[in-house]
mmCIF file of C-alpha atoms and ligand atoms in Angstrom:
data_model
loop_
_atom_site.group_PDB
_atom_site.id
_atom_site.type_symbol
_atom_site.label_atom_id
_atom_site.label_comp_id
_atom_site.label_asym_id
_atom_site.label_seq_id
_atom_site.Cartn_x
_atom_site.Cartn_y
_atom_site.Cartn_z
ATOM 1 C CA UNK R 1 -40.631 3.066 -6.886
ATOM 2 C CA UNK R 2 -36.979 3.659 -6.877
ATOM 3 C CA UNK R 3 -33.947 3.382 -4.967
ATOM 4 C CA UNK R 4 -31.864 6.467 -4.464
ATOM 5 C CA UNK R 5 -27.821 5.832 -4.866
ATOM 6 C CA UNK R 6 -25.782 8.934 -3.862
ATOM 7 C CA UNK R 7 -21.957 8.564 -5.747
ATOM 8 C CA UNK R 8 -23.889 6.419 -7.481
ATOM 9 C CA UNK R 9 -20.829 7.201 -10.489
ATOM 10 C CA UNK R 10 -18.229 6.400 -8.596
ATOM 11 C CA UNK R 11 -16.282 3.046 -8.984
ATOM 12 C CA UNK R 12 -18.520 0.985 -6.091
ATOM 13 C CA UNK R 13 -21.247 3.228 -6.624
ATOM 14 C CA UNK R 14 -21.504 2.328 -10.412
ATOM 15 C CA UNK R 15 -20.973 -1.275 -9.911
ATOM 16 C CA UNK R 16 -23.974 -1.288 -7.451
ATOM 17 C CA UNK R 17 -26.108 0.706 -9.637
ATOM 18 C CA UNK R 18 -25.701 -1.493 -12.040
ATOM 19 C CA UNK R 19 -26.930 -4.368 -10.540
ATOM 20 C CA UNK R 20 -29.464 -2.984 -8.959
ATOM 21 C CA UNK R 21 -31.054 -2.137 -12.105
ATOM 22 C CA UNK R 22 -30.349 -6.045 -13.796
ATOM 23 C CA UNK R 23 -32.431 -7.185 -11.350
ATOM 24 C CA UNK R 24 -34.951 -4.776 -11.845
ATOM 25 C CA UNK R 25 -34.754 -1.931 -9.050
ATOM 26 C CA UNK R 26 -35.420 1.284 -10.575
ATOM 27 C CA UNK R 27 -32.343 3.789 -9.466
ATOM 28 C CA UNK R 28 -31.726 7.601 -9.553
ATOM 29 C CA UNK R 29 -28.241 8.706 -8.784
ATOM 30 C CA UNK R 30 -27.588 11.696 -7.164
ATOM 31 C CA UNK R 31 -23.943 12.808 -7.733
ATOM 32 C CA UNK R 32 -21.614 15.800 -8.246
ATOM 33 C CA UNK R 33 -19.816 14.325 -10.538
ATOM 34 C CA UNK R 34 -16.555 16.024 -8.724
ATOM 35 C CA UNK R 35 -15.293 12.093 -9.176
ATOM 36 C CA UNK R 36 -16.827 9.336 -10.929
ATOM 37 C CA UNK R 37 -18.349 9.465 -14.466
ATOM 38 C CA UNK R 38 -21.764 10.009 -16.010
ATOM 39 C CA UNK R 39 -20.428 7.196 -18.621
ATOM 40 C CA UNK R 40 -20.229 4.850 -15.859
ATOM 41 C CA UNK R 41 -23.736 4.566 -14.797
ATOM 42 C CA UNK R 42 -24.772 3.591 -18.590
ATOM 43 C CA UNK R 43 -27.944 5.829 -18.986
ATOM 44 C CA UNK R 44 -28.959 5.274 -15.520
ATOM 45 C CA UNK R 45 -31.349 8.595 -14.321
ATOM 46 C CA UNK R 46 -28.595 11.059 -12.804
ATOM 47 C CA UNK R 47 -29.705 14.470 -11.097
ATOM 48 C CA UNK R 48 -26.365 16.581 -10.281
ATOM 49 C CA UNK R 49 -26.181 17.793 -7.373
ATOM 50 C CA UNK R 50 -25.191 17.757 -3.627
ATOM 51 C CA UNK R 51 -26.348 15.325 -0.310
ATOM 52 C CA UNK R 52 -25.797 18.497 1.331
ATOM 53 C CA UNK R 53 -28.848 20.139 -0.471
ATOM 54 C CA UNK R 54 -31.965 18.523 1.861
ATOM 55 C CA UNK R 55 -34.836 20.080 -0.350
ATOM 56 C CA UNK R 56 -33.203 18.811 -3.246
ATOM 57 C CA UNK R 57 -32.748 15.176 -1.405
ATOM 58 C CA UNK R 58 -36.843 15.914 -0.787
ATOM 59 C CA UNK R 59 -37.583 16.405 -4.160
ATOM 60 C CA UNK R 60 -35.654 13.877 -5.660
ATOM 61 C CA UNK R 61 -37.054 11.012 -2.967
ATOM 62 C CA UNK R 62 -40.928 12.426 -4.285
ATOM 63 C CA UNK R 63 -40.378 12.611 -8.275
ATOM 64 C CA UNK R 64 -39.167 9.033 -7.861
ATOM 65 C CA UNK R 65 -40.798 7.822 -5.437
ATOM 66 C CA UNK R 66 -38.069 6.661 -3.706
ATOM 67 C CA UNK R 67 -38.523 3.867 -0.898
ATOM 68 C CA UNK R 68 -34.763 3.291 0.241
ATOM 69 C CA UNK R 69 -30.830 4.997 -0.179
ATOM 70 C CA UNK R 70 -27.767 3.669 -0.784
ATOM 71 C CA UNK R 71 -24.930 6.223 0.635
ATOM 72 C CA UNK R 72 -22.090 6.147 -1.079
ATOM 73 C CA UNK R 73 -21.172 10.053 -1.335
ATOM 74 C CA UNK R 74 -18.310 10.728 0.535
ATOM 75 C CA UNK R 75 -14.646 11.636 0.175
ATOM 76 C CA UNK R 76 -12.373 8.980 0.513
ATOM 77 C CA UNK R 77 -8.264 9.896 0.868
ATOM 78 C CA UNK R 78 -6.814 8.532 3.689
ATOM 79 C CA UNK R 79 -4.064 10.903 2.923
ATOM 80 C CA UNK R 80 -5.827 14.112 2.096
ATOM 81 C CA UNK R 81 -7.880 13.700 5.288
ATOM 82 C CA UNK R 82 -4.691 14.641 7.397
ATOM 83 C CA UNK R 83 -3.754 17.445 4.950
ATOM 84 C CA UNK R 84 -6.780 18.795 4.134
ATOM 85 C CA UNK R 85 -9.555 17.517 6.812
ATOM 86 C CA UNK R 86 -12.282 20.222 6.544
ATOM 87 C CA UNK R 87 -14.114 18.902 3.758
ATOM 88 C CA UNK R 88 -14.238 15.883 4.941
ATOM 89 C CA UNK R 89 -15.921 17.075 8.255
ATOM 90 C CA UNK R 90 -18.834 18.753 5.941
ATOM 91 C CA UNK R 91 -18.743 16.747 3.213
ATOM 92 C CA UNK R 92 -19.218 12.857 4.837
ATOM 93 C CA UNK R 93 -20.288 14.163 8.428
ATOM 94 C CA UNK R 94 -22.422 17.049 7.992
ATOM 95 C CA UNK R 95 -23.743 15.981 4.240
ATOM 96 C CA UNK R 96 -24.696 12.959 5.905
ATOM 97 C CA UNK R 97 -26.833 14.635 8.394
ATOM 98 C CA UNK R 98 -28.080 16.748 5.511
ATOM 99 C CA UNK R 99 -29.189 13.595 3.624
ATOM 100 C CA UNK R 100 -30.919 12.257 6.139
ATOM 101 C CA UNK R 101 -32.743 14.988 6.932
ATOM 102 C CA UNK R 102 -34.228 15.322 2.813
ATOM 103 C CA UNK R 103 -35.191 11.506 2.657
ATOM 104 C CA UNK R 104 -36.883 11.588 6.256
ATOM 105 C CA UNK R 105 -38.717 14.692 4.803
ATOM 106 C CA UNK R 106 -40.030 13.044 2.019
ATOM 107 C CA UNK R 107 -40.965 9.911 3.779
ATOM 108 C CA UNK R 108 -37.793 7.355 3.501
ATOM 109 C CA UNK R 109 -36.897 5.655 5.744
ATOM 110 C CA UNK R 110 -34.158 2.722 4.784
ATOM 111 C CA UNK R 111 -31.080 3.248 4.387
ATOM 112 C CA UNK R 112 -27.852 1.259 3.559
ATOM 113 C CA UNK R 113 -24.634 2.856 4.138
ATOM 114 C CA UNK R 114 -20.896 2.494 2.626
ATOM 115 C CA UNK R 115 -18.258 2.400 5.792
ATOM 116 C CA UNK R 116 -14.938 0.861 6.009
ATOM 117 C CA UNK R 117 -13.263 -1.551 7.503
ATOM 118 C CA UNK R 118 -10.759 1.428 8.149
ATOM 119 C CA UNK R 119 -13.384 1.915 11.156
ATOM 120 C CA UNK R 120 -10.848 -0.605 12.931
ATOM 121 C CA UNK R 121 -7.826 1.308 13.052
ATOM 122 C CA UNK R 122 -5.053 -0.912 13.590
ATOM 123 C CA UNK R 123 -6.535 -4.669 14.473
ATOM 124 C CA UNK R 124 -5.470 -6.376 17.923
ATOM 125 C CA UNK R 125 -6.840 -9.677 16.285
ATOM 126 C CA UNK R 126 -7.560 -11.225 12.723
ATOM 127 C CA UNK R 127 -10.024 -12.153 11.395
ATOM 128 C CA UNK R 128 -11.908 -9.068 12.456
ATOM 129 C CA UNK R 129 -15.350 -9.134 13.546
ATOM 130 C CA UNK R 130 -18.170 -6.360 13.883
ATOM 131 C CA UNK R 131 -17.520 -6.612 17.990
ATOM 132 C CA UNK R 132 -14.066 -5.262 17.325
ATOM 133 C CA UNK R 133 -12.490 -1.789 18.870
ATOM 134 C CA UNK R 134 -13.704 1.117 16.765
ATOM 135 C CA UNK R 135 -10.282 2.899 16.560
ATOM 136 C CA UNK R 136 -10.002 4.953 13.143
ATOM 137 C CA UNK R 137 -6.528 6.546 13.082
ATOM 138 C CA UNK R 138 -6.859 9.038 10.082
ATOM 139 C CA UNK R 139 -10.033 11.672 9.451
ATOM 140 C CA UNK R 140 -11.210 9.855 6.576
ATOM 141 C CA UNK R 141 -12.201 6.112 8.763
ATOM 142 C CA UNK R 142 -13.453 8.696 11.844
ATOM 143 C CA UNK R 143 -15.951 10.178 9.689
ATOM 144 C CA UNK R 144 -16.886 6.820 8.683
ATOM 145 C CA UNK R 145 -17.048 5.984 12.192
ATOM 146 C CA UNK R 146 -19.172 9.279 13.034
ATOM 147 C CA UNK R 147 -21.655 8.379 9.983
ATOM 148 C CA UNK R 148 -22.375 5.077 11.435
ATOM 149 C CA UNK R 149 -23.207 6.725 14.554
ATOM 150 C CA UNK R 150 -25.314 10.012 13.093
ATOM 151 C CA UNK R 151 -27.376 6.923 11.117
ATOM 152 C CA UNK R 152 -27.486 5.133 14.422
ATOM 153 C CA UNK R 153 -28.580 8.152 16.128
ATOM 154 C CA UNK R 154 -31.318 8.607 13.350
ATOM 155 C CA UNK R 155 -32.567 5.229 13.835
ATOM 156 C CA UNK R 156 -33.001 5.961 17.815
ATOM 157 C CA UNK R 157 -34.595 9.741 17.411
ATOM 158 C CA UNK R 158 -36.391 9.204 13.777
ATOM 159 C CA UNK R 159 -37.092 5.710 13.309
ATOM 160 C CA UNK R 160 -34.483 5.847 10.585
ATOM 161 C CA UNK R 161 -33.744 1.800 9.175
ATOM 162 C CA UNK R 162 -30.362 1.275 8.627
ATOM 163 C CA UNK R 163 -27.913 -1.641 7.353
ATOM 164 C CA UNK R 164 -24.058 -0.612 7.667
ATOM 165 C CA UNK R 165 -21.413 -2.567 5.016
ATOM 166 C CA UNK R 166 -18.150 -2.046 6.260
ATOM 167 C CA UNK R 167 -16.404 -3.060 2.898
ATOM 168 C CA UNK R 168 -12.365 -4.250 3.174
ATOM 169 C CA UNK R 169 -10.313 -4.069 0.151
ATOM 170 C CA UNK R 170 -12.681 -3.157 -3.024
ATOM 171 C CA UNK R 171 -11.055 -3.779 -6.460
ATOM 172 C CA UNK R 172 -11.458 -5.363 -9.773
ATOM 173 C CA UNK R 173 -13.750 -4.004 -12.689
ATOM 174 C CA UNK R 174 -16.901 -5.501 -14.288
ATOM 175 C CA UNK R 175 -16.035 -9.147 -15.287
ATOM 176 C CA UNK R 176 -17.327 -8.135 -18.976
ATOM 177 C CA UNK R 177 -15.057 -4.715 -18.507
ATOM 178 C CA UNK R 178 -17.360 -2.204 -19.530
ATOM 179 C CA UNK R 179 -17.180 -0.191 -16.289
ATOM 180 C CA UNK R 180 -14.199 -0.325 -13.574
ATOM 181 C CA UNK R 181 -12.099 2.004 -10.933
ATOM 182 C CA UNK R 182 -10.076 5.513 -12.454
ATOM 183 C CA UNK R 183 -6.464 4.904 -11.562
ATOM 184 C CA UNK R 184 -5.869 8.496 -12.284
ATOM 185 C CA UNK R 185 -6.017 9.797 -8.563
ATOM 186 C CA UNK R 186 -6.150 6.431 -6.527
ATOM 187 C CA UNK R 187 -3.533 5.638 -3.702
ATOM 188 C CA UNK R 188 -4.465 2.385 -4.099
ATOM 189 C CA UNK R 189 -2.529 -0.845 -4.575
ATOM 190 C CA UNK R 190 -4.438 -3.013 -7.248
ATOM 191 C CA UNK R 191 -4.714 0.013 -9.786
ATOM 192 C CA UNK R 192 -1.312 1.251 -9.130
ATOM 193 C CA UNK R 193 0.078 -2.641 -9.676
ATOM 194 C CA UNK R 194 -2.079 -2.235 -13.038
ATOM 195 C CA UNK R 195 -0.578 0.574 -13.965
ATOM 196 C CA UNK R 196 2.705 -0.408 -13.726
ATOM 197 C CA UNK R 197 2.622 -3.395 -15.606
ATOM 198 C CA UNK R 198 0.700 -1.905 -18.713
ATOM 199 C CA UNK R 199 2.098 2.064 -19.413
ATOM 200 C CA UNK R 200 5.712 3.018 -18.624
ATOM 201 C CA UNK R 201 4.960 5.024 -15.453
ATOM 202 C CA UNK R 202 7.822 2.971 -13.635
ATOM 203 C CA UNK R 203 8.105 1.041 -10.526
ATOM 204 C CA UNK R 204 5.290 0.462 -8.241
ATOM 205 C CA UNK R 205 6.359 1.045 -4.834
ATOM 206 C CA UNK R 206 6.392 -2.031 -2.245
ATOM 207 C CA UNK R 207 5.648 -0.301 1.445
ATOM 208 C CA UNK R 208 8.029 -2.850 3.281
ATOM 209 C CA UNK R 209 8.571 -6.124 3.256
ATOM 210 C CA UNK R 210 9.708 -6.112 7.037
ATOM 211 C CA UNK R 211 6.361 -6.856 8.582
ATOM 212 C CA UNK R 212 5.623 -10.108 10.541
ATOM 213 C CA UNK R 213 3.468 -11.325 7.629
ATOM 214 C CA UNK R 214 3.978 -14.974 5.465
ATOM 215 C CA UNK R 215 6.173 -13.050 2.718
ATOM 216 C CA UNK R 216 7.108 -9.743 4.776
ATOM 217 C CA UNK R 217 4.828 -7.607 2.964
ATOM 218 C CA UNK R 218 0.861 -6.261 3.840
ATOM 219 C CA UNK R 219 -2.013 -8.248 3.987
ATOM 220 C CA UNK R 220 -5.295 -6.837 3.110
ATOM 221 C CA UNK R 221 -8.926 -8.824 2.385
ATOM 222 C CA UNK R 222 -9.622 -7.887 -1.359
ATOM 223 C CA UNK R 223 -13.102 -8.135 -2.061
ATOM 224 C CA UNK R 224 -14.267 -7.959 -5.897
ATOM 225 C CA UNK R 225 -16.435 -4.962 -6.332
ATOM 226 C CA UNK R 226 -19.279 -7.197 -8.097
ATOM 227 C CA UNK R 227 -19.274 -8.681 -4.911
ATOM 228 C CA UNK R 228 -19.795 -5.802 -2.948
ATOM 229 C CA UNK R 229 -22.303 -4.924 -5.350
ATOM 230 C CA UNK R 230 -24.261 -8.397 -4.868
ATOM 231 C CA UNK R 231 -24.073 -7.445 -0.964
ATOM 232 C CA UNK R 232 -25.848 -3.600 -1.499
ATOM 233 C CA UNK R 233 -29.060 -5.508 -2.841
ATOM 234 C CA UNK R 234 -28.721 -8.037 -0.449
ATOM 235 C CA UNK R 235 -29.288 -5.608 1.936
ATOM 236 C CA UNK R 236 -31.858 -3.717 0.618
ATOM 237 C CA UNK R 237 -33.691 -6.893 -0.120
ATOM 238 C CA UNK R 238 -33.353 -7.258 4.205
ATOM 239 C CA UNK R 239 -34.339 -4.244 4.737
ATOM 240 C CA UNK R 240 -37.925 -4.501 2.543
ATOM 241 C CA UNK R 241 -38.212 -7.227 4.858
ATOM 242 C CA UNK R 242 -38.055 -5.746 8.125
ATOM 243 C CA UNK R 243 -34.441 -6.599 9.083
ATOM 244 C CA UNK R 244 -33.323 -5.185 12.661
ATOM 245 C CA UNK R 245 -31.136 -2.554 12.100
ATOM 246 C CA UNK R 246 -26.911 -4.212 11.109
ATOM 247 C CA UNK R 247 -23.891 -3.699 11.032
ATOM 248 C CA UNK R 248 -21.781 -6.029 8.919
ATOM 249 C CA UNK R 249 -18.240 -6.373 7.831
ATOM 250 C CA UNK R 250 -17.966 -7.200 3.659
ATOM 251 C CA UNK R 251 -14.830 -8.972 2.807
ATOM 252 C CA UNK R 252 -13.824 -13.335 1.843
ATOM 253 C CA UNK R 253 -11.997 -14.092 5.060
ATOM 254 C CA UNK R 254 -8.700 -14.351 2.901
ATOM 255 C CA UNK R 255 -5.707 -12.276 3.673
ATOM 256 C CA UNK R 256 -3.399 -11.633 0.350
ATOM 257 C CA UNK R 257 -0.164 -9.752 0.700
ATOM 258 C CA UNK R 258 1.069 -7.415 -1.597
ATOM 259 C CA UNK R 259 4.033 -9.900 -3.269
ATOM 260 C CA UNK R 260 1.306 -12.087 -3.871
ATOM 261 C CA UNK R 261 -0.817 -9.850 -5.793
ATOM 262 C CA UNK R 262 1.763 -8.844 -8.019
ATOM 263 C CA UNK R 263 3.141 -12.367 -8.373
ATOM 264 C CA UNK R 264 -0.734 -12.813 -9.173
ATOM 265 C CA UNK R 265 -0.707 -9.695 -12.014
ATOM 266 C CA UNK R 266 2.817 -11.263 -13.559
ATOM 267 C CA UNK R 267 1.065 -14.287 -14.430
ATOM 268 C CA UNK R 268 -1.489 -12.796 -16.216
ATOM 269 C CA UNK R 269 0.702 -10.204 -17.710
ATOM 270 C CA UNK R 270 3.060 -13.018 -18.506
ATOM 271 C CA UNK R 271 5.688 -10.637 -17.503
ATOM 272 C CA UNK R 272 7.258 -9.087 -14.274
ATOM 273 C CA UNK R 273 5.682 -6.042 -12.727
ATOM 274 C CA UNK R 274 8.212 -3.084 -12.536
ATOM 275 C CA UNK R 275 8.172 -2.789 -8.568
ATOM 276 C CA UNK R 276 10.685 -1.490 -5.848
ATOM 277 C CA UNK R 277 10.813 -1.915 -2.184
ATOM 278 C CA UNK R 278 10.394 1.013 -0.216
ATOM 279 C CA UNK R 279 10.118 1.688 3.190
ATOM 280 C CA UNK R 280 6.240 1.305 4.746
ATOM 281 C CA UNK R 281 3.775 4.023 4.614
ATOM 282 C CA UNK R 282 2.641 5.771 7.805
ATOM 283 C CA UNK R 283 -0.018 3.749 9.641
ATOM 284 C CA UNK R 284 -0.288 0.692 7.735
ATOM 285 C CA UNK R 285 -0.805 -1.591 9.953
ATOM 286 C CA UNK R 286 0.464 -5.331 8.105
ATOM 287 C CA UNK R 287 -2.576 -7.796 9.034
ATOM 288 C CA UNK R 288 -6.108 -6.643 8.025
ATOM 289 C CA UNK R 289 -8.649 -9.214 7.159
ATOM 290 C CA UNK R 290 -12.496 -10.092 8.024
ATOM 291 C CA UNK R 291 -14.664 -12.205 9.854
ATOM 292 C CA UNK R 292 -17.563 -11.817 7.437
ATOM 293 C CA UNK R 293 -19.734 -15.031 8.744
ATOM 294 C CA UNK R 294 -22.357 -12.050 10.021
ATOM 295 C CA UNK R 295 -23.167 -10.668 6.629
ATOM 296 C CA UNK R 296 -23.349 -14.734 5.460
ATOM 297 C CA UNK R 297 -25.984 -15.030 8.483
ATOM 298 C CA UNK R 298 -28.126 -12.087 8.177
ATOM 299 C CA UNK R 299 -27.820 -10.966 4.614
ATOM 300 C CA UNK R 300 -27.227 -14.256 3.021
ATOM 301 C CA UNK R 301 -24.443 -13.183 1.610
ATOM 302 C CA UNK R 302 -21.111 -14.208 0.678
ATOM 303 C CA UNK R 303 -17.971 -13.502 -1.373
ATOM 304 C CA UNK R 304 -18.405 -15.886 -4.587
ATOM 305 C CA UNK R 305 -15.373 -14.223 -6.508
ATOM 306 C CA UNK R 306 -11.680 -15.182 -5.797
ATOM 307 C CA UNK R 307 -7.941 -13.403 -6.080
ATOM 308 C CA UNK R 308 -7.852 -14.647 -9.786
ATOM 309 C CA UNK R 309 -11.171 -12.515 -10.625
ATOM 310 C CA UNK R 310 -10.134 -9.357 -9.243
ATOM 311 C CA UNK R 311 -6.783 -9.549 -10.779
ATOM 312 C CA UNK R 312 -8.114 -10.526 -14.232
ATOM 313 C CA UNK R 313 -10.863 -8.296 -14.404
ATOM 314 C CA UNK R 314 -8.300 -5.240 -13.556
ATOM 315 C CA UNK R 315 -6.176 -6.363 -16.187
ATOM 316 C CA UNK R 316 -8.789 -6.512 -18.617
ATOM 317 C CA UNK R 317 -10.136 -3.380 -17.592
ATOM 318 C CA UNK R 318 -7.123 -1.061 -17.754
ATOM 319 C CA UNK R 319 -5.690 -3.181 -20.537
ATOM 320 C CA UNK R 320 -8.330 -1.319 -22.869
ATOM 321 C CA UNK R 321 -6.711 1.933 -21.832
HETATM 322 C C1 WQD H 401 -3.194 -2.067 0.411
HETATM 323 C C2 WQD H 401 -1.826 -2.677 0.721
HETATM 324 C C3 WQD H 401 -0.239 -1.059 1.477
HETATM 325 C C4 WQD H 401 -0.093 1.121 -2.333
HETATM 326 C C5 WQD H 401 -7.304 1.886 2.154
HETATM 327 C C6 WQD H 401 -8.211 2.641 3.072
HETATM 328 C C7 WQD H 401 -9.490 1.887 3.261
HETATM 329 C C8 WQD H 401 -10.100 1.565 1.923
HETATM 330 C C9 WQD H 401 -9.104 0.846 1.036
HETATM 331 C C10 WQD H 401 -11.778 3.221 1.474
HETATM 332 C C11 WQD H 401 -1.200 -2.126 1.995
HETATM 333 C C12 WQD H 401 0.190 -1.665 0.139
HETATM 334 C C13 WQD H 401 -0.404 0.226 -1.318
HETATM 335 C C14 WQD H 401 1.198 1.106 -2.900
HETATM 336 C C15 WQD H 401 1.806 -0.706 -1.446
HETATM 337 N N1 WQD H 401 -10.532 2.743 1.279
HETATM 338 N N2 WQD H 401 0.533 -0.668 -0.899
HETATM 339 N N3 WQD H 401 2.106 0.179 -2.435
HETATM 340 O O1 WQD H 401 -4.457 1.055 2.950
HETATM 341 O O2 WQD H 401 -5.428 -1.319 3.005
HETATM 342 O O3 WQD H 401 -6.955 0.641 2.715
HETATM 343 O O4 WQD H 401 -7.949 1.673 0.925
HETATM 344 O O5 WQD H 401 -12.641 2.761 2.155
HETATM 345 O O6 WQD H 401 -10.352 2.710 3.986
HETATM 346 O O7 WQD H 401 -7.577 2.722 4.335
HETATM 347 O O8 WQD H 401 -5.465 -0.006 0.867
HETATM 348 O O9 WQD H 401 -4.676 -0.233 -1.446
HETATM 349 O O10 WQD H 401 -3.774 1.682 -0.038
HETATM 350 O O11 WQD H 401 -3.047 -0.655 0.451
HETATM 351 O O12 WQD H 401 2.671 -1.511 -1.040
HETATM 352 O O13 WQD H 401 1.549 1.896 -3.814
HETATM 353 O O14 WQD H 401 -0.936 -2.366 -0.324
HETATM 354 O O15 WQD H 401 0.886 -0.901 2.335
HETATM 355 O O16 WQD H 401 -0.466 -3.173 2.621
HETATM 356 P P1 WQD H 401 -5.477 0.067 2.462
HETATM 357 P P2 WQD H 401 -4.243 0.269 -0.117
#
């Protein structure tokens, strides 16, 4: 028996297949390696190819005998999703459908799925809990939305089993550093702090300081990837056993602004962190953190690592170079 992890080489996708396999669940990625790494998944079983490609979903889910997915394949650029939004119609939306339709074919029926707290849009309230407004404002967090709902849909038509993480901030690396996140095309703020303070790429920008937070600047929930990955086989584990169908938010309940993550990075650098303050980006909104006491009730789950551990184990990570 396996479990079947699509992007399983991609930065959360590797993480989780990792684990998986320490505690003994037999994996097979299926990836097009247009991101991610084969490196990453450290000689985990890898068949290239596309989510889009149902008999080759089929025939992966029956060599492997696969009982259960974890859906991680998508695109994910909040930005190129307003420039460039057709792929990510096909790609997450219809590739999703596509999926489903393979793994039904060949029998599977569980699957856990990778959404985003971007699902929320702008919050009215914080903490944010899974009763919240569904309220994406950019292409990539409504196809999130519309993949919940096609797996929904699939659980209502199909008797498709589903468990829904709606992560919050992912970063960090692997606490011993042997796999972590590409800063090469990210947007986002942990690996561009990083990469500030260890190459001479200059000034990390500071999207405004004017917002009504503690220190002025954006709050976000950052959740340590190996703590996302804990929560993937949490939920598979509910799923073996019968779990109702869930949607849960994944994040520590903490808000951390952006002044205090790279106060945070200094101290571990043991030097400032070339920054500038710049004007905010379009559609941040400056509060975003979860209520995450349903994943704690259901799954069992909880965030064990703190601001310290995501910070270090970047460091370390990109420190290698
Ligand atoms: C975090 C904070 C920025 C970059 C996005 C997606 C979300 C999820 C995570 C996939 C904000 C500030 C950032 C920079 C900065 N991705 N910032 N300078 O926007 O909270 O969430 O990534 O699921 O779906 O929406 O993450 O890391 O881009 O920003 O000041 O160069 O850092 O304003 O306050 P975000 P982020």
């Amino acid at each position: 028996m396996a479990v079947l992890v699509t992007g399983g080489a991609g930065y959360i996708g590797s993480h989780t297949v990792r684990r998986l396999r320490e505690a003994g669940v037999d994996t097979v990625v299926l990836d097009t390696l247009e991101r991610g790494s084969r490196e990453a998944l450290l000689g985990a079983p890898l068949v290239v190819g596309s989510i889009a490609d149902e008999a080759l979903v089929t025939e992966v889910c029956r060599e492997h005998d696969v009982t259960a997915v974890v859906h991680f394949a998508a695109h994910k650029s909040v930005g190129d999703s307003m420039v460039d939004p057709g792929p990510y119609w096909t790609n997450n939306v219809q590739g999703t459908v596509h999926l489903i339709e393979g793994m039904l074919a060949a029998g599977v029926r569980n699957i856990v799925f990778s959404s985003s707290a971007a699902v929320y849009g702008s919050p009215e309230q914080v903490p944010i809990t899974e009763g919240a407004p569904i309220r994406p404002e950019n292409v990539y967090a409504e196809t999130k939305a519309m993949m919940e709902r096609v797996i929904d849909w699939y659980g209502t038509t199909s008797g498709l089993r589903w468990a829904s993480l709606r992560y919050f901030n992912a970063a960090g690396a692997s606490t011993d550093s042997v796999i972590g996140e590409d800063w090469s095309s990210t947007t986002n703020l942990v690996p561009l702090v990083m990469r500030a303070a260890l190459t001479d790429v200059g000034p990390v920008d500071v999207f405004g300081t004017d917002f009504d937070t503690p220190d002025g600047s954006g709050v976000r929930d950052y959740i340590h990837v190996e703590d996302l990955a804990e929560a993937h086989l949490a939920a598979l584990r509910y799923l073996e056993a019968d779990g109702e169908n869930l949607t849960v938010n994944l994040g520590t309940g903490n808000g951390t602004s952006v002044l205090e993550i790279l106060a945070m990075t200094a101290e571990i650098h043991g030097a400032e962190v070339p920054h500038r303050i710049s004007g905010r980006r379009l559609g941040d909104p400056a509060t975003v953190y979860a209520d995450s006491t349903l994943a704690g009730r259901t799954l069992g789950w909880t965030a064990t690592r703190g601001l310290r551990e995501i910070i270090s184990s970047a460091y370390a990570w990109y420190r290698q170079g």
